[in-house]
Short mmCIF file of C-alpha atoms in Angstrom, two decimals:
data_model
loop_
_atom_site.label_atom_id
_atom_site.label_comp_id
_atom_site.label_asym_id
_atom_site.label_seq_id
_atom_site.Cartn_x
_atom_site.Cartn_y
_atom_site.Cartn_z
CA UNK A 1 67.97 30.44 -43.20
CA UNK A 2 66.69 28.85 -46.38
CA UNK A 3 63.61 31.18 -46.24
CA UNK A 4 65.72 34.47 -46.14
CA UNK A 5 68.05 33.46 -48.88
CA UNK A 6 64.80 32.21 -51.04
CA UNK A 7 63.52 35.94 -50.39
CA UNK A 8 66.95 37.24 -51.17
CA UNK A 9 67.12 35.00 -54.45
CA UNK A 10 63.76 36.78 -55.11
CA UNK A 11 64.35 40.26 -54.23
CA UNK A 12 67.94 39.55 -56.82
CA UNK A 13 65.45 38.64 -59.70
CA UNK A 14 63.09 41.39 -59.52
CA UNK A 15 65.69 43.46 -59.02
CA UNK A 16 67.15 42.66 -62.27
CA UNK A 17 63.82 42.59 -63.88
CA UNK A 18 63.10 46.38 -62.81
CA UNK A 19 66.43 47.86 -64.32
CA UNK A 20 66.18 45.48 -67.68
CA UNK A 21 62.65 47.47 -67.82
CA UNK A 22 64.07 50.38 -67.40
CA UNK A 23 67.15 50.27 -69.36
CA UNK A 24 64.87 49.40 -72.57
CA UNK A 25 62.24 52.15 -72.30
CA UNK A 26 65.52 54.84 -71.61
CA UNK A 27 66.45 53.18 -74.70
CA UNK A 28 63.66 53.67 -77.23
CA UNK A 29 63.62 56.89 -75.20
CA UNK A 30 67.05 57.69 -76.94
CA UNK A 31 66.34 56.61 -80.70
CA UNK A 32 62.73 58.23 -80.39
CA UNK A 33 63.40 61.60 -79.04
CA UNK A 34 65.52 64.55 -79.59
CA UNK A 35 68.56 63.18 -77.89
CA UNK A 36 70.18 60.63 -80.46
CA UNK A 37 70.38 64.19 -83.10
CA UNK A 38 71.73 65.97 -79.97
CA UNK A 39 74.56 62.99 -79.30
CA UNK A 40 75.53 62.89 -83.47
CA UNK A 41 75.79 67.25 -83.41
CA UNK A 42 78.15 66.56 -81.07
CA UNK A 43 76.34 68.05 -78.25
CA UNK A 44 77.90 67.25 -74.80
CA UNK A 45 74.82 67.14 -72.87
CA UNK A 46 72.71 64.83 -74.63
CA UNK A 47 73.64 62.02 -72.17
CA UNK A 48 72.90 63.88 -69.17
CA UNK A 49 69.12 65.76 -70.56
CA UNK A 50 68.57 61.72 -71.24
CA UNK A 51 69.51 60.77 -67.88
CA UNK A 52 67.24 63.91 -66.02
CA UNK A 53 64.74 63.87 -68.35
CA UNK A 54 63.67 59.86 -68.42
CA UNK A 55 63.36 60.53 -64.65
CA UNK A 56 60.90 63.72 -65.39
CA UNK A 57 57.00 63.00 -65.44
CA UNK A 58 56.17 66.03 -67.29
CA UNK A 59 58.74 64.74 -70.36
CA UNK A 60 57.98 60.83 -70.23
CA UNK A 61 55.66 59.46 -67.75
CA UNK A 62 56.83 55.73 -68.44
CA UNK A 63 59.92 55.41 -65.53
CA UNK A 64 58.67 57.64 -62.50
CA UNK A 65 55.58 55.63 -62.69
CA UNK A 66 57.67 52.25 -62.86
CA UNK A 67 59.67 53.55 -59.66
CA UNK A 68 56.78 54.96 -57.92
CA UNK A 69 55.15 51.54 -58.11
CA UNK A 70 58.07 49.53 -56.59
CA UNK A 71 57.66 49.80 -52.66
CA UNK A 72 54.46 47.99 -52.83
CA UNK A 73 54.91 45.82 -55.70
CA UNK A 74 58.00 44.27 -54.85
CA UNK A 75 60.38 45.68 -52.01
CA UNK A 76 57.45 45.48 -49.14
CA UNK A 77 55.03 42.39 -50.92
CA UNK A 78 56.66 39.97 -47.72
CA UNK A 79 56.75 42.30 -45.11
CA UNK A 80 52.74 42.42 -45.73
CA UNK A 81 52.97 38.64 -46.31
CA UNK A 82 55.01 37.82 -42.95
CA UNK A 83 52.48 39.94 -41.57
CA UNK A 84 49.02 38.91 -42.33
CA UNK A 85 50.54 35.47 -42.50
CA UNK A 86 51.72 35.52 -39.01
CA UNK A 87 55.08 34.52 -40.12
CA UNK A 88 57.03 36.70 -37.98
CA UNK A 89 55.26 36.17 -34.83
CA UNK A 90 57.97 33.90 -33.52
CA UNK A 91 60.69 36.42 -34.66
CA UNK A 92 58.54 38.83 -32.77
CA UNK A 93 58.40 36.53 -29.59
CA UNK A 94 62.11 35.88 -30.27
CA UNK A 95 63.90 39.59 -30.12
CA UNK A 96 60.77 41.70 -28.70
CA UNK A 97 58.17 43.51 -30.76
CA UNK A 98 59.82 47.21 -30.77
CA UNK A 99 62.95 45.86 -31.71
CA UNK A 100 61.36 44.00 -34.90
CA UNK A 101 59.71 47.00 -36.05
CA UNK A 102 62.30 49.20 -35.30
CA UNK A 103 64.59 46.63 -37.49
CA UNK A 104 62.44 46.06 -40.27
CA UNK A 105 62.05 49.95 -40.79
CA UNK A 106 65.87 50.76 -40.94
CA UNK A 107 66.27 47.37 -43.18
CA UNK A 108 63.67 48.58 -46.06
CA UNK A 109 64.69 51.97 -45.34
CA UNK A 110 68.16 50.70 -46.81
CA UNK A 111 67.48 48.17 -48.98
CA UNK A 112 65.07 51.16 -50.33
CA UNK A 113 67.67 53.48 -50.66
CA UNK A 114 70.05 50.72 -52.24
CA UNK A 115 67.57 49.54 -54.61
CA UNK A 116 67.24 53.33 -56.51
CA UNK A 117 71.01 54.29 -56.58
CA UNK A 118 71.42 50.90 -58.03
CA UNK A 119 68.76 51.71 -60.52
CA UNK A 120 70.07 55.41 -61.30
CA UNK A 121 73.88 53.82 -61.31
CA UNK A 122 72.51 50.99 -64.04
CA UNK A 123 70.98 53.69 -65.85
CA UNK A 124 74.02 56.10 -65.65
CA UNK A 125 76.60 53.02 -67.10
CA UNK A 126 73.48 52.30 -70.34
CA UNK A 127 73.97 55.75 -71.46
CA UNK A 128 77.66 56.65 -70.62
CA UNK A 129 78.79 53.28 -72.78
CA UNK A 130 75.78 52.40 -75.02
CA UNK A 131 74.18 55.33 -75.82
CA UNK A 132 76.34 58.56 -75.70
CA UNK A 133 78.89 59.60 -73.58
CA UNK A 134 78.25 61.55 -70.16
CA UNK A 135 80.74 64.26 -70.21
CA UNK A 136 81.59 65.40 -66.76
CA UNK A 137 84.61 68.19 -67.18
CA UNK A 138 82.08 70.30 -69.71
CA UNK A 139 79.17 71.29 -70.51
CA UNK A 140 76.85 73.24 -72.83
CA UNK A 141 74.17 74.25 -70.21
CA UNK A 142 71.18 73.40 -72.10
CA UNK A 143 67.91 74.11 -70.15
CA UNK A 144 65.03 72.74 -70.11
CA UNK A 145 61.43 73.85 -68.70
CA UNK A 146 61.83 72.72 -65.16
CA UNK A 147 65.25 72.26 -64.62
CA UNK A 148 69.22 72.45 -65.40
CA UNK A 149 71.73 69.86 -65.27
CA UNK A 150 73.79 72.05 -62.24
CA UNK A 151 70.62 73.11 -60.13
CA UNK A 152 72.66 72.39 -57.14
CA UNK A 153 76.17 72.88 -57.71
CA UNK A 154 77.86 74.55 -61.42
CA UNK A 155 79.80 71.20 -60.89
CA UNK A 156 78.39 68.69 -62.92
CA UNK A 157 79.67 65.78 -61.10
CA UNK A 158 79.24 66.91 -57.67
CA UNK A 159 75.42 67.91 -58.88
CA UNK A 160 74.32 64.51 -59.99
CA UNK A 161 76.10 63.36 -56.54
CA UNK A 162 73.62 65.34 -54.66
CA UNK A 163 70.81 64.37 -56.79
CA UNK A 164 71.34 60.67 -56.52
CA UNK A 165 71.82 60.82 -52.69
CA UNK A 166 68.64 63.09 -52.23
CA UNK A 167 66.30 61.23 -54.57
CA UNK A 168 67.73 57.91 -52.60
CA UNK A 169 66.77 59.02 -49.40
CA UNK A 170 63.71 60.57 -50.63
CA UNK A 171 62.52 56.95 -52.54
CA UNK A 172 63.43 55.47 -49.06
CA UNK A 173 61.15 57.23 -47.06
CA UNK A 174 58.40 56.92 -49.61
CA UNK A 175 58.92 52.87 -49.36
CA UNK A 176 58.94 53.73 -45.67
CA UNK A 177 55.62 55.47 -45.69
CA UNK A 178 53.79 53.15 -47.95
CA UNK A 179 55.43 50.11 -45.46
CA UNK A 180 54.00 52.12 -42.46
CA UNK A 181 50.14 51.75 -44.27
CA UNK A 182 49.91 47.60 -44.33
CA UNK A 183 47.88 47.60 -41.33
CA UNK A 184 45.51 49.55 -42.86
CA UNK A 185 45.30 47.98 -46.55
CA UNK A 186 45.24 44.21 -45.43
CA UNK A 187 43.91 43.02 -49.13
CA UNK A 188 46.91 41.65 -50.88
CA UNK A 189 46.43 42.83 -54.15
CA UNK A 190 45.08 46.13 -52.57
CA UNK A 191 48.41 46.36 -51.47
CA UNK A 192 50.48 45.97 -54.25
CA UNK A 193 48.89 48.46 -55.92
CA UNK A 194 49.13 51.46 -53.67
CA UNK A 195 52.34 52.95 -54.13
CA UNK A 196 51.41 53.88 -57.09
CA UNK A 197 47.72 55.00 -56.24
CA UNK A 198 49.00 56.59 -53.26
CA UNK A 199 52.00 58.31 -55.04
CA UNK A 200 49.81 59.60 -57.92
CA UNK A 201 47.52 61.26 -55.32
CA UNK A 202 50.17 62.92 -53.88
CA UNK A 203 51.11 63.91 -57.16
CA UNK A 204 48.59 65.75 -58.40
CA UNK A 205 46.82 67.09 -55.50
CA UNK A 206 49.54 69.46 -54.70
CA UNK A 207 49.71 70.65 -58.08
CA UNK A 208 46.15 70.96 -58.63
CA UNK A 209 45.45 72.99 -54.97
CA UNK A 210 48.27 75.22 -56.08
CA UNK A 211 47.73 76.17 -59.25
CA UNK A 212 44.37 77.41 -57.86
CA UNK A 213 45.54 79.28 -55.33
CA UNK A 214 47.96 80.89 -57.27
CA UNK A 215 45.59 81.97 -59.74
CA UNK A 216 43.99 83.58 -56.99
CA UNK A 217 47.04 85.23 -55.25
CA UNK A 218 49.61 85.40 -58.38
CA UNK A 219 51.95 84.69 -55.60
CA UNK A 220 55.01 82.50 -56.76
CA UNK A 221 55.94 81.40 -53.32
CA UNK A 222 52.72 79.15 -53.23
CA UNK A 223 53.68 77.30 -56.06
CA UNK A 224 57.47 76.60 -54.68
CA UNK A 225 55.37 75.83 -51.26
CA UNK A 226 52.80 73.49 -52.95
CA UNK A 227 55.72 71.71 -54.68
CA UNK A 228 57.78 71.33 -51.61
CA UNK A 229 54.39 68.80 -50.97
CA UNK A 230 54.24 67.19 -53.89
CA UNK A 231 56.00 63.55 -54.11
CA UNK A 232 57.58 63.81 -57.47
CA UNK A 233 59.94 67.13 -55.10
CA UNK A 234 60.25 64.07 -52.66
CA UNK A 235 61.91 61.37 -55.33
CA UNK A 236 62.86 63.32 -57.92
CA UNK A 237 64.33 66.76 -56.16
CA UNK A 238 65.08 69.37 -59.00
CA UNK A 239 64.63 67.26 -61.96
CA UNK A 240 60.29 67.66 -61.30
CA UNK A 241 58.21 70.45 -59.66
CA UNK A 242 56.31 73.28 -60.30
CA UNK A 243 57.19 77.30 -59.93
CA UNK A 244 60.32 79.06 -59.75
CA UNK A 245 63.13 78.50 -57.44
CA UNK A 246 64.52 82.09 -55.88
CA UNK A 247 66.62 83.58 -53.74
CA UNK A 248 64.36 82.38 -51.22
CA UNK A 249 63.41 79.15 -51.95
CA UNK A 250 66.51 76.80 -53.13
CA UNK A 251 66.09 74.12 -54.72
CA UNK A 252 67.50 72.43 -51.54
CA UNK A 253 65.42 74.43 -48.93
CA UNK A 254 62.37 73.45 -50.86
CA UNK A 255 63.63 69.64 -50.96
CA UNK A 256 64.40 69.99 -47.49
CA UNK A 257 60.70 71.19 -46.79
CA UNK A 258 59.46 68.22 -48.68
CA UNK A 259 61.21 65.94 -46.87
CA UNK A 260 59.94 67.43 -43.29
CA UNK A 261 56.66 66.79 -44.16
CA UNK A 262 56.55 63.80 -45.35
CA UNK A 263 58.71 62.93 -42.19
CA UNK A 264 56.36 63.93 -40.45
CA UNK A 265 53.37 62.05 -42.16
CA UNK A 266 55.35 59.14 -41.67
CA UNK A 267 56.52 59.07 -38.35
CA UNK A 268 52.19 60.07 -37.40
CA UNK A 269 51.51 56.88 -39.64
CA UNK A 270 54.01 54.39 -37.91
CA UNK A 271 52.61 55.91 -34.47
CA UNK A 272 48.99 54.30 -35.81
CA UNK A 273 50.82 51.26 -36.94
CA UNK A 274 53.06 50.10 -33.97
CA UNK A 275 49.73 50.57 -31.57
CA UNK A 276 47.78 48.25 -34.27
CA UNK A 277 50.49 46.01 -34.21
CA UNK A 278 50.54 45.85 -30.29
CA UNK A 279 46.79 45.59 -30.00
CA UNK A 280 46.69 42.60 -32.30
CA UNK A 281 50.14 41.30 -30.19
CA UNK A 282 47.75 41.04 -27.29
#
């Protein structure tokens, strides 16, 4: 009991620690760029271009990478502890091995999903009452290179809804794919690190293989395709990618796509991990 509330206590604190990080870079991020001139014109969508563009690599770098580092760094650092540790064996022995894994999937999957809406929500409440105000009702439909603020629905409200619930589940399977790997990288530090190495990867490989083949073929779909792989379509659906949504490929479809795949990568990598697991159990 005292060892799960100590982890909670922990898990609070870095918590905390994350979103004050945050909350200061989407600051300077304010003052610094065009936004602040935007808020004192009077312009009503200053708040929101802050809010999608923090959260857009190709704009500012500095909070995707702080996000994609998290799963590793701090939401799965004791699962690979319990684990290499032998800490959970009697847990294991307790309520059956299939039944811990199956738990302590669904329980980072959550506390996964939790962890980024409360991040999004913090920085939401920052700009909406410290910064400039986030109006809702209308809008001035400024677009920018890869994306508008009602890609999903003309609703602005209803489109940052969607957003936040697909980047949530999308962050949550991430955490749940890099959590599905600890088998396989058993050096601690090694570890803590590869979210992000792993999440850059998957990054720019997709861009990079199709660019090239669309240079070859001049064939938009492969870009929308090729996107539909890449991670930052995963976590940050809309507000990220590469090509031009159509008729064809919505920005939902090609989310949806996305999130097959790497579905599918992680259910293959969990299939490698439970039998590792129940080799060493023996």
């Amino acid at each position: 009991m005292l060892y799960t509330q100590r982890n909670s206590k922990k898990r609070f604190v870095h918590t905390i620690v994350i979103i004050f990080i945050i909350i200061t870079i989407l600051s300077v991020q304010f003052y610094t760029d065009i936004y602040y001139l935007l808020a004192k014109n009077g312009c009503k969508d200053a708040g929101l271009c802050l809010f999608y563009n923090s959260l857009n690599p190709n704009m500012n770098f500095e909070i995707p990478i702080i996000i994609l580092s998290i799963p590793s760094a701090f939401l799965l650092e004791q699962y690979h502890i319990n684990h290499f540790n032998k800490f959970d064996y009697y847990i294991k022995e307790r309520i059956g091995f299939k039944k811990y894994i199956y738990q302590s999937y669904v329980r980072n999957f959550i506390n996964s999903f939790l962890l980024i809406l409360s991040i999004y929500i913090s920085m939401i409440f920052v700009i909406h009452f410290f910064l400039t105000p986030i109006f809702f009702s209308y809008h001035d439909v400024i677009k920018f290179k890869n994306y508008t603020i009602d890609i999903y629905n003309e609703n602005i409200y209803i489109n940052m809804l969607i957003y936040l619930i697909l980047s949530g589940l999308g962050f949550a399977l991430f955490s749940t794919l890099i959590l599905s790997l600890k088998n396989m990288l058993k050096q601690k530090y090694l570890f803590k690190i590869s979210s992000i190495v792993i999440g850059v990867i998957l990054v720019v490989l997709p861009v990079i293989i199709g660019d090239r083949l669309f240079v070859v073929s001049e064939n938009y779909n492969i870009l929308i395709l090729f996107s539909a792989m890449s991670l930052l379509n995963l976590i940050f659906p809309g507000v990220s990618g590469f090509g031009k949504y159509g008729y064809v490929f919505s920005p939902i479809l090609v989310y949806l796509i996305s999130f097959i795949i790497y579905s599918l990568i992680t259910i293959f990598t969990l299939k490698i991990e439970m039998r590792r697991e129940y080799n060493n159990e023996e």
